[in-house]
């Protein structure tokens, strides 16, 4: 899977070279290219923003650097059609279902907005380009970020761990909270490791019992209790 990220803060994306995503890059499963939008400006001040038409607070990202950057990056592989991903608080919510659906895409180009966002003609234009595979405006949740970079870190990690060969343990991707049908729509319960007693707290005895049926039942009860307490929105727990 090829991933390109365009940002005015390319250093923000450096953490993607670490840990699980970094392993995927080193293994050749993920090809990550990060670009500085200012490389596609032509004025002395490398300007990427301007005042909003119609008035209002803040600044808006100019369309020309975006058009030049996206056309250039797209032309680096005429053999496949990329989708343009634009993180924005007004987009649809990116969920585990979204990650699953995107995980088999061959090429995603992420456009990180700053200020009040990107001139809307950029999304409109690439949405009509036959050599692109559509525009996806997404938000990672109901809070406001200062720009799209942190959202891209989140989305790329969610996509990377779904790539075949990245997790190592193919089971753990399926077992996690939200991952799918495994436990119904429940979050995971508590986990424990050695030592068996720590600061007077013992590991629940059922987990030491070796009785796999009782352990599975206990874990499901714990998951239900946690879901009811922390995530009542996930639907009635029976
Ligand atoms: C997001 C201007 O760029 C932004 C600003 C806020 C923001 C995003 C992009 S993406 N918030 C979110 O996913 O919540």
PDB file of C-alpha atoms and ligand atoms in Angstrom:
ATOM      1  CA  UNK A   1       0.000   0.000   0.000  1.00  0.00           C
ATOM      2  CA  UNK A   2       1.387   3.391  -0.992  1.00  0.00           C
ATOM      3  CA  UNK A   3       0.680   6.358   1.299  1.00  0.00           C
ATOM      4  CA  UNK A   4       1.605   9.967   0.522  1.00  0.00           C
ATOM      5  CA  UNK A   5       1.121  12.775   3.034  1.00  0.00           C
ATOM      6  CA  UNK A   6       1.233  16.467   2.117  1.00  0.00           C
ATOM      7  CA  UNK A   7       1.652  18.924   5.010  1.00  0.00           C
ATOM      8  CA  UNK A   8       3.263  22.231   5.888  1.00  0.00           C
ATOM      9  CA  UNK A   9       4.737  20.380   8.900  1.00  0.00           C
ATOM     10  CA  UNK A  10       6.283  17.261   7.352  1.00  0.00           C
ATOM     11  CA  UNK A  11       8.271  16.615  10.563  1.00  0.00           C
ATOM     12  CA  UNK A  12       4.934  15.980  12.300  1.00  0.00           C
ATOM     13  CA  UNK A  13       4.704  12.688  10.377  1.00  0.00           C
ATOM     14  CA  UNK A  14       8.126  11.399  11.468  1.00  0.00           C
ATOM     15  CA  UNK A  15       6.655   9.178  14.244  1.00  0.00           C
ATOM     16  CA  UNK A  16       5.250   7.004  11.448  1.00  0.00           C
ATOM     17  CA  UNK A  17       8.821   5.735  10.956  1.00  0.00           C
ATOM     18  CA  UNK A  18       8.682   4.130  14.438  1.00  0.00           C
ATOM     19  CA  UNK A  19       7.091   1.028  15.864  1.00  0.00           C
ATOM     20  CA  UNK A  20       4.484  -0.907  13.903  1.00  0.00           C
ATOM     21  CA  UNK A  21       4.132   1.431  10.925  1.00  0.00           C
ATOM     22  CA  UNK A  22       7.926   1.772  10.747  1.00  0.00           C
ATOM     23  CA  UNK A  23       8.241  -2.024  10.649  1.00  0.00           C
ATOM     24  CA  UNK A  24       5.720  -2.116   7.798  1.00  0.00           C
ATOM     25  CA  UNK A  25       7.782   0.445   5.891  1.00  0.00           C
ATOM     26  CA  UNK A  26      11.023  -1.465   6.469  1.00  0.00           C
ATOM     27  CA  UNK A  27       9.318  -4.696   5.366  1.00  0.00           C
ATOM     28  CA  UNK A  28       8.150  -3.028   2.138  1.00  0.00           C
ATOM     29  CA  UNK A  29       4.477  -3.579   2.986  1.00  0.00           C
ATOM     30  CA  UNK A  30       3.901   0.176   3.286  1.00  0.00           C
ATOM     31  CA  UNK A  31       5.509   2.777   1.063  1.00  0.00           C
ATOM     32  CA  UNK A  32       5.317   6.140   2.873  1.00  0.00           C
ATOM     33  CA  UNK A  33       6.231   9.427   1.209  1.00  0.00           C
ATOM     34  CA  UNK A  34       5.889  12.706   3.118  1.00  0.00           C
ATOM     35  CA  UNK A  35       5.904  16.025   1.251  1.00  0.00           C
ATOM     36  CA  UNK A  36       6.197  19.700   2.237  1.00  0.00           C
ATOM     37  CA  UNK A  37       3.367  21.658   0.603  1.00  0.00           C
ATOM     38  CA  UNK A  38       5.601  24.756   0.503  1.00  0.00           C
ATOM     39  CA  UNK A  39       7.760  23.004  -2.086  1.00  0.00           C
ATOM     40  CA  UNK A  40       4.908  23.777  -4.506  1.00  0.00           C
ATOM     41  CA  UNK A  41       4.701  27.524  -3.808  1.00  0.00           C
ATOM     42  CA  UNK A  42       6.268  30.006  -6.199  1.00  0.00           C
ATOM     43  CA  UNK A  43       6.457  33.275  -4.229  1.00  0.00           C
ATOM     44  CA  UNK A  44       9.356  34.443  -2.115  1.00  0.00           C
ATOM     45  CA  UNK A  45       7.435  33.895   1.153  1.00  0.00           C
ATOM     46  CA  UNK A  46       6.226  30.413   0.188  1.00  0.00           C
ATOM     47  CA  UNK A  47       2.650  31.484   0.947  1.00  0.00           C
ATOM     48  CA  UNK A  48       0.051  28.742   1.437  1.00  0.00           C
ATOM     49  CA  UNK A  49      -2.850  30.724   2.939  1.00  0.00           C
ATOM     50  CA  UNK A  50      -5.029  33.765   2.249  1.00  0.00           C
ATOM     51  CA  UNK A  51      -8.051  35.555   3.721  1.00  0.00           C
ATOM     52  CA  UNK A  52     -11.483  33.913   3.370  1.00  0.00           C
ATOM     53  CA  UNK A  53     -13.937  35.186   0.752  1.00  0.00           C
ATOM     54  CA  UNK A  54     -17.110  36.343   2.495  1.00  0.00           C
ATOM     55  CA  UNK A  55     -15.150  37.368   5.569  1.00  0.00           C
ATOM     56  CA  UNK A  56     -14.785  35.609   8.872  1.00  0.00           C
ATOM     57  CA  UNK A  57     -11.961  34.616  11.196  1.00  0.00           C
ATOM     58  CA  UNK A  58      -8.698  32.976  10.277  1.00  0.00           C
ATOM     59  CA  UNK A  59      -7.131  32.044   6.988  1.00  0.00           C
ATOM     60  CA  UNK A  60      -7.861  29.514   4.251  1.00  0.00           C
ATOM     61  CA  UNK A  61      -5.325  27.390   2.350  1.00  0.00           C
ATOM     62  CA  UNK A  62      -4.900  28.557  -1.237  1.00  0.00           C
ATOM     63  CA  UNK A  63      -5.809  26.026  -3.952  1.00  0.00           C
ATOM     64  CA  UNK A  64      -2.803  26.532  -6.279  1.00  0.00           C
ATOM     65  CA  UNK A  65      -0.077  24.887  -4.145  1.00  0.00           C
ATOM     66  CA  UNK A  66      -2.435  21.982  -3.471  1.00  0.00           C
ATOM     67  CA  UNK A  67      -3.213  21.511  -7.159  1.00  0.00           C
ATOM     68  CA  UNK A  68       0.464  21.603  -8.110  1.00  0.00           C
ATOM     69  CA  UNK A  69       1.488  19.223  -5.308  1.00  0.00           C
ATOM     70  CA  UNK A  70      -1.290  16.708  -5.894  1.00  0.00           C
ATOM     71  CA  UNK A  71      -0.794  16.646  -9.687  1.00  0.00           C
ATOM     72  CA  UNK A  72       2.962  16.130  -9.262  1.00  0.00           C
ATOM     73  CA  UNK A  73       2.602  13.349  -6.711  1.00  0.00           C
ATOM     74  CA  UNK A  74      -0.104  11.645  -8.750  1.00  0.00           C
ATOM     75  CA  UNK A  75       2.072  11.718 -11.884  1.00  0.00           C
ATOM     76  CA  UNK A  76       4.769   9.667 -10.129  1.00  0.00           C
ATOM     77  CA  UNK A  77       2.732   6.502 -10.823  1.00  0.00           C
ATOM     78  CA  UNK A  78       0.509   6.667 -13.920  1.00  0.00           C
ATOM     79  CA  UNK A  79      -0.295   2.986 -13.390  1.00  0.00           C
ATOM     80  CA  UNK A  80      -2.712   3.401 -10.503  1.00  0.00           C
ATOM     81  CA  UNK A  81      -5.472   5.731  -9.329  1.00  0.00           C
ATOM     82  CA  UNK A  82      -5.034   7.272  -5.874  1.00  0.00           C
ATOM     83  CA  UNK A  83      -7.824   8.357  -3.548  1.00  0.00           C
ATOM     84  CA  UNK A  84      -7.497  11.788  -1.943  1.00  0.00           C
ATOM     85  CA  UNK A  85      -8.099  11.774   1.826  1.00  0.00           C
ATOM     86  CA  UNK A  86      -8.808  15.136   3.449  1.00  0.00           C
ATOM     87  CA  UNK A  87      -9.047  15.144   7.257  1.00  0.00           C
ATOM     88  CA  UNK A  88     -11.589  17.761   8.281  1.00  0.00           C
ATOM     89  CA  UNK A  89     -13.888  18.203  11.285  1.00  0.00           C
ATOM     90  CA  UNK A  90     -16.808  18.386   8.832  1.00  0.00           C
ATOM     91  CA  UNK A  91     -16.099  14.991   7.287  1.00  0.00           C
ATOM     92  CA  UNK A  92     -17.738  11.628   7.981  1.00  0.00           C
ATOM     93  CA  UNK A  93     -16.332   9.779  10.994  1.00  0.00           C
ATOM     94  CA  UNK A  94     -13.364   7.465  10.373  1.00  0.00           C
ATOM     95  CA  UNK A  95     -14.103   4.196  12.218  1.00  0.00           C
ATOM     96  CA  UNK A  96     -12.685   0.680  12.267  1.00  0.00           C
ATOM     97  CA  UNK A  97     -15.136  -0.085   9.433  1.00  0.00           C
ATOM     98  CA  UNK A  98     -13.552   2.740   7.415  1.00  0.00           C
ATOM     99  CA  UNK A  99     -10.069   1.397   8.133  1.00  0.00           C
ATOM    100  CA  UNK A 100     -11.139  -2.097   7.011  1.00  0.00           C
ATOM    101  CA  UNK A 101     -12.647  -0.729   3.824  1.00  0.00           C
ATOM    102  CA  UNK A 102      -9.552   1.348   2.962  1.00  0.00           C
ATOM    103  CA  UNK A 103      -7.009  -1.298   3.978  1.00  0.00           C
ATOM    104  CA  UNK A 104      -7.056  -2.940   0.539  1.00  0.00           C
ATOM    105  CA  UNK A 105      -6.660   0.336  -1.395  1.00  0.00           C
ATOM    106  CA  UNK A 106      -3.371   0.542  -3.249  1.00  0.00           C
ATOM    107  CA  UNK A 107      -2.737   4.299  -2.960  1.00  0.00           C
ATOM    108  CA  UNK A 108      -3.989   6.991  -0.601  1.00  0.00           C
ATOM    109  CA  UNK A 109      -2.831  10.616  -0.688  1.00  0.00           C
ATOM    110  CA  UNK A 110      -3.520  12.540   2.532  1.00  0.00           C
ATOM    111  CA  UNK A 111      -3.902  16.334   2.346  1.00  0.00           C
ATOM    112  CA  UNK A 112      -3.312  17.913   5.768  1.00  0.00           C
ATOM    113  CA  UNK A 113      -5.126  21.205   6.190  1.00  0.00           C
ATOM    114  CA  UNK A 114      -4.177  23.911   8.671  1.00  0.00           C
ATOM    115  CA  UNK A 115      -5.831  27.232   9.529  1.00  0.00           C
ATOM    116  CA  UNK A 116      -9.565  27.130   8.676  1.00  0.00           C
ATOM    117  CA  UNK A 117      -9.072  24.433   6.066  1.00  0.00           C
ATOM    118  CA  UNK A 118      -8.416  24.040   2.327  1.00  0.00           C
ATOM    119  CA  UNK A 119     -10.257  26.017  -0.378  1.00  0.00           C
ATOM    120  CA  UNK A 120     -13.260  23.811  -1.176  1.00  0.00           C
ATOM    121  CA  UNK A 121     -12.509  23.798  -4.909  1.00  0.00           C
ATOM    122  CA  UNK A 122      -9.621  21.382  -4.303  1.00  0.00           C
ATOM    123  CA  UNK A 123     -11.946  18.600  -3.069  1.00  0.00           C
ATOM    124  CA  UNK A 124     -14.478  19.423  -5.797  1.00  0.00           C
ATOM    125  CA  UNK A 125     -11.799  19.258  -8.520  1.00  0.00           C
ATOM    126  CA  UNK A 126     -10.183  15.953  -7.523  1.00  0.00           C
ATOM    127  CA  UNK A 127     -13.616  14.443  -6.964  1.00  0.00           C
ATOM    128  CA  UNK A 128     -14.263  14.906 -10.701  1.00  0.00           C
ATOM    129  CA  UNK A 129     -10.873  13.764 -11.979  1.00  0.00           C
ATOM    130  CA  UNK A 130     -11.127  10.390 -13.748  1.00  0.00           C
ATOM    131  CA  UNK A 131      -7.483   9.614 -12.966  1.00  0.00           C
ATOM    132  CA  UNK A 132      -8.259   9.801  -9.230  1.00  0.00           C
ATOM    133  CA  UNK A 133     -10.273   7.305  -7.234  1.00  0.00           C
ATOM    134  CA  UNK A 134     -12.396   9.882  -5.386  1.00  0.00           C
ATOM    135  CA  UNK A 135     -12.134  12.283  -2.467  1.00  0.00           C
ATOM    136  CA  UNK A 136     -12.783  11.176   1.112  1.00  0.00           C
ATOM    137  CA  UNK A 137     -13.378  13.886   3.722  1.00  0.00           C
ATOM    138  CA  UNK A 138     -13.095  12.319   7.169  1.00  0.00           C
ATOM    139  CA  UNK A 139     -12.892  13.272  10.848  1.00  0.00           C
ATOM    140  CA  UNK A 140     -11.369  11.078  13.557  1.00  0.00           C
ATOM    141  CA  UNK A 141     -13.862  12.219  16.209  1.00  0.00           C
ATOM    142  CA  UNK A 142     -15.911  14.929  17.824  1.00  0.00           C
ATOM    143  CA  UNK A 143     -13.119  17.224  18.943  1.00  0.00           C
ATOM    144  CA  UNK A 144     -11.240  19.947  17.154  1.00  0.00           C
ATOM    145  CA  UNK A 145      -7.621  19.603  16.110  1.00  0.00           C
ATOM    146  CA  UNK A 146      -5.372  22.370  14.825  1.00  0.00           C
ATOM    147  CA  UNK A 147      -4.761  20.555  11.554  1.00  0.00           C
ATOM    148  CA  UNK A 148      -4.994  17.256   9.756  1.00  0.00           C
ATOM    149  CA  UNK A 149      -1.571  15.849  10.715  1.00  0.00           C
ATOM    150  CA  UNK A 150      -2.565  14.201  14.003  1.00  0.00           C
ATOM    151  CA  UNK A 151      -5.593  12.669  12.290  1.00  0.00           C
ATOM    152  CA  UNK A 152      -3.314  11.208   9.598  1.00  0.00           C
ATOM    153  CA  UNK A 153      -1.080   9.619  12.263  1.00  0.00           C
ATOM    154  CA  UNK A 154      -4.178   7.940  13.675  1.00  0.00           C
ATOM    155  CA  UNK A 155      -5.545   6.764  10.334  1.00  0.00           C
ATOM    156  CA  UNK A 156      -2.227   5.447   9.014  1.00  0.00           C
ATOM    157  CA  UNK A 157      -1.664   3.404  12.184  1.00  0.00           C
ATOM    158  CA  UNK A 158      -5.173   1.961  11.948  1.00  0.00           C
ATOM    159  CA  UNK A 159      -4.575   1.029   8.286  1.00  0.00           C
ATOM    160  CA  UNK A 160      -1.056  -0.322   8.811  1.00  0.00           C
ATOM    161  CA  UNK A 161      -2.019  -2.887  11.412  1.00  0.00           C
ATOM    162  CA  UNK A 162      -4.594  -4.325   9.010  1.00  0.00           C
ATOM    163  CA  UNK A 163      -2.006  -4.986   6.299  1.00  0.00           C
ATOM    164  CA  UNK A 164      -1.248  -8.694   5.863  1.00  0.00           C
ATOM    165  CA  UNK A 165       2.118  -9.542   7.393  1.00  0.00           C
ATOM    166  CA  UNK A 166       2.399  -6.488   9.650  1.00  0.00           C
ATOM    167  CA  UNK A 167       0.994  -7.555  12.987  1.00  0.00           C
ATOM    168  CA  UNK A 168       2.930 -10.795  13.284  1.00  0.00           C
ATOM    169  CA  UNK A 169       0.177 -12.223  15.435  1.00  0.00           C
ATOM    170  CA  UNK A 170      -2.713 -12.370  12.955  1.00  0.00           C
ATOM    171  CA  UNK A 171      -5.137 -13.135  15.802  1.00  0.00           C
ATOM    172  CA  UNK A 172      -4.598  -9.971  17.818  1.00  0.00           C
ATOM    173  CA  UNK A 173      -5.987  -7.705  15.072  1.00  0.00           C
ATOM    174  CA  UNK A 174      -9.277  -9.590  15.227  1.00  0.00           C
ATOM    175  CA  UNK A 175      -9.490  -9.836  19.002  1.00  0.00           C
ATOM    176  CA  UNK A 176      -9.273  -6.142  19.886  1.00  0.00           C
ATOM    177  CA  UNK A 177     -12.051  -3.825  20.932  1.00  0.00           C
ATOM    178  CA  UNK A 178     -14.092  -2.716  17.911  1.00  0.00           C
ATOM    179  CA  UNK A 179     -12.396  -5.136  15.573  1.00  0.00           C
ATOM    180  CA  UNK A 180     -15.478  -6.998  14.530  1.00  0.00           C
ATOM    181  CA  UNK A 181     -17.818  -9.785  15.442  1.00  0.00           C
ATOM    182  CA  UNK A 182     -15.438 -11.434  17.862  1.00  0.00           C
ATOM    183  CA  UNK A 183     -17.326 -10.426  21.029  1.00  0.00           C
ATOM    184  CA  UNK A 184     -20.282  -8.618  19.532  1.00  0.00           C
ATOM    185  CA  UNK A 185     -20.101  -4.840  19.941  1.00  0.00           C
ATOM    186  CA  UNK A 186     -18.156  -4.905  23.178  1.00  0.00           C
ATOM    187  CA  UNK A 187     -14.919  -3.297  24.317  1.00  0.00           C
ATOM    188  CA  UNK A 188     -12.264  -5.542  25.819  1.00  0.00           C
ATOM    189  CA  UNK A 189     -12.077  -6.428  29.473  1.00  0.00           C
ATOM    190  CA  UNK A 190      -9.036  -6.110  31.766  1.00  0.00           C
ATOM    191  CA  UNK A 191      -5.803  -7.998  31.091  1.00  0.00           C
ATOM    192  CA  UNK A 192      -3.196  -9.362  33.521  1.00  0.00           C
ATOM    193  CA  UNK A 193       0.313 -10.790  33.480  1.00  0.00           C
ATOM    194  CA  UNK A 194       2.868 -11.910  36.048  1.00  0.00           C
ATOM    195  CA  UNK A 195       3.434 -11.606  38.965  1.00  0.00           C
ATOM    196  CA  UNK A 196       0.295 -13.351  40.319  1.00  0.00           C
ATOM    197  CA  UNK A 197       0.153 -10.905  43.254  1.00  0.00           C
ATOM    198  CA  UNK A 198       1.250  -7.259  42.984  1.00  0.00           C
ATOM    199  CA  UNK A 199       0.860  -4.740  45.843  1.00  0.00           C
ATOM    200  CA  UNK A 200      -1.664  -7.025  47.512  1.00  0.00           C
ATOM    201  CA  UNK A 201      -3.746  -7.362  44.339  1.00  0.00           C
ATOM    202  CA  UNK A 202      -4.167 -10.902  43.071  1.00  0.00           C
ATOM    203  CA  UNK A 203      -4.900 -11.823  39.484  1.00  0.00           C
ATOM    204  CA  UNK A 204      -8.516 -13.102  39.280  1.00  0.00           C
ATOM    205  CA  UNK A 205      -8.264 -16.801  40.148  1.00  0.00           C
ATOM    206  CA  UNK A 206     -10.323 -17.923  37.159  1.00  0.00           C
ATOM    207  CA  UNK A 207      -7.491 -16.835  34.851  1.00  0.00           C
ATOM    208  CA  UNK A 208      -5.104 -19.186  36.666  1.00  0.00           C
ATOM    209  CA  UNK A 209      -7.566 -22.087  36.643  1.00  0.00           C
ATOM    210  CA  UNK A 210      -6.759 -23.403  33.179  1.00  0.00           C
ATOM    211  CA  UNK A 211     -10.499 -23.867  32.597  1.00  0.00           C
ATOM    212  CA  UNK A 212     -10.857 -22.351  29.124  1.00  0.00           C
ATOM    213  CA  UNK A 213     -14.663 -22.374  29.140  1.00  0.00           C
ATOM    214  CA  UNK A 214     -14.895 -20.526  32.466  1.00  0.00           C
ATOM    215  CA  UNK A 215     -12.190 -18.075  31.345  1.00  0.00           C
ATOM    216  CA  UNK A 216     -14.062 -17.243  28.121  1.00  0.00           C
ATOM    217  CA  UNK A 217     -17.304 -16.731  30.063  1.00  0.00           C
ATOM    218  CA  UNK A 218     -15.583 -14.514  32.656  1.00  0.00           C
ATOM    219  CA  UNK A 219     -13.980 -12.407  29.936  1.00  0.00           C
ATOM    220  CA  UNK A 220     -17.324 -11.903  28.231  1.00  0.00           C
ATOM    221  CA  UNK A 221     -18.907 -10.780  31.531  1.00  0.00           C
ATOM    222  CA  UNK A 222     -16.044  -8.318  32.073  1.00  0.00           C
ATOM    223  CA  UNK A 223     -16.391  -6.985  28.542  1.00  0.00           C
ATOM    224  CA  UNK A 224     -20.127  -6.468  29.018  1.00  0.00           C
ATOM    225  CA  UNK A 225     -19.651  -4.672  32.350  1.00  0.00           C
ATOM    226  CA  UNK A 226     -17.011  -2.353  30.880  1.00  0.00           C
ATOM    227  CA  UNK A 227     -19.078  -1.623  27.804  1.00  0.00           C
ATOM    228  CA  UNK A 228     -22.142  -0.770  29.912  1.00  0.00           C
ATOM    229  CA  UNK A 229     -20.067   1.496  32.189  1.00  0.00           C
ATOM    230  CA  UNK A 230     -17.864   3.237  29.609  1.00  0.00           C
ATOM    231  CA  UNK A 231     -19.632   2.915  26.268  1.00  0.00           C
ATOM    232  CA  UNK A 232     -23.410   2.858  26.713  1.00  0.00           C
ATOM    233  CA  UNK A 233     -23.588   4.170  23.124  1.00  0.00           C
ATOM    234  CA  UNK A 234     -22.368   0.790  21.823  1.00  0.00           C
ATOM    235  CA  UNK A 235     -25.821  -0.649  22.211  1.00  0.00           C
ATOM    236  CA  UNK A 236     -27.672  -2.634  24.765  1.00  0.00           C
ATOM    237  CA  UNK A 237     -25.741  -5.225  26.593  1.00  0.00           C
ATOM    238  CA  UNK A 238     -27.687  -8.389  27.370  1.00  0.00           C
TER     239      UNK A 238
HETATM  240  C1  LIG B   1      -9.966  16.931  12.507  1.00  0.00           C
HETATM  241  C2  LIG B   1      -7.672  22.729   9.263  1.00  0.00           C
HETATM  242  O1  LIG B   1      -7.433  21.380   9.325  1.00  0.00           O
HETATM  243  C3  LIG B   1      -8.044  20.637  10.287  1.00  0.00           C
HETATM  244  C4  LIG B   1      -8.531  21.209  11.463  1.00  0.00           C
HETATM  245  C5  LIG B   1      -9.167  20.419  12.409  1.00  0.00           C
HETATM  246  C6  LIG B   1      -9.320  19.066  12.185  1.00  0.00           C
HETATM  247  C7  LIG B   1      -8.808  18.513  11.017  1.00  0.00           C
HETATM  248  C8  LIG B   1      -8.169  19.290  10.063  1.00  0.00           C
HETATM  249  S1  LIG B   1      -9.166  16.835  11.006  1.00  0.00           S
HETATM  250  N1  LIG B   1      -9.952  18.142  13.010  1.00  0.00           N
HETATM  251  C9  LIG B   1     -10.573  15.746  13.133  1.00  0.00           C
HETATM  252  O2  LIG B   1     -10.471  14.665  12.567  1.00  0.00           O
HETATM  253  O3  LIG B   1     -11.163  15.898  14.202  1.00  0.00           O
END
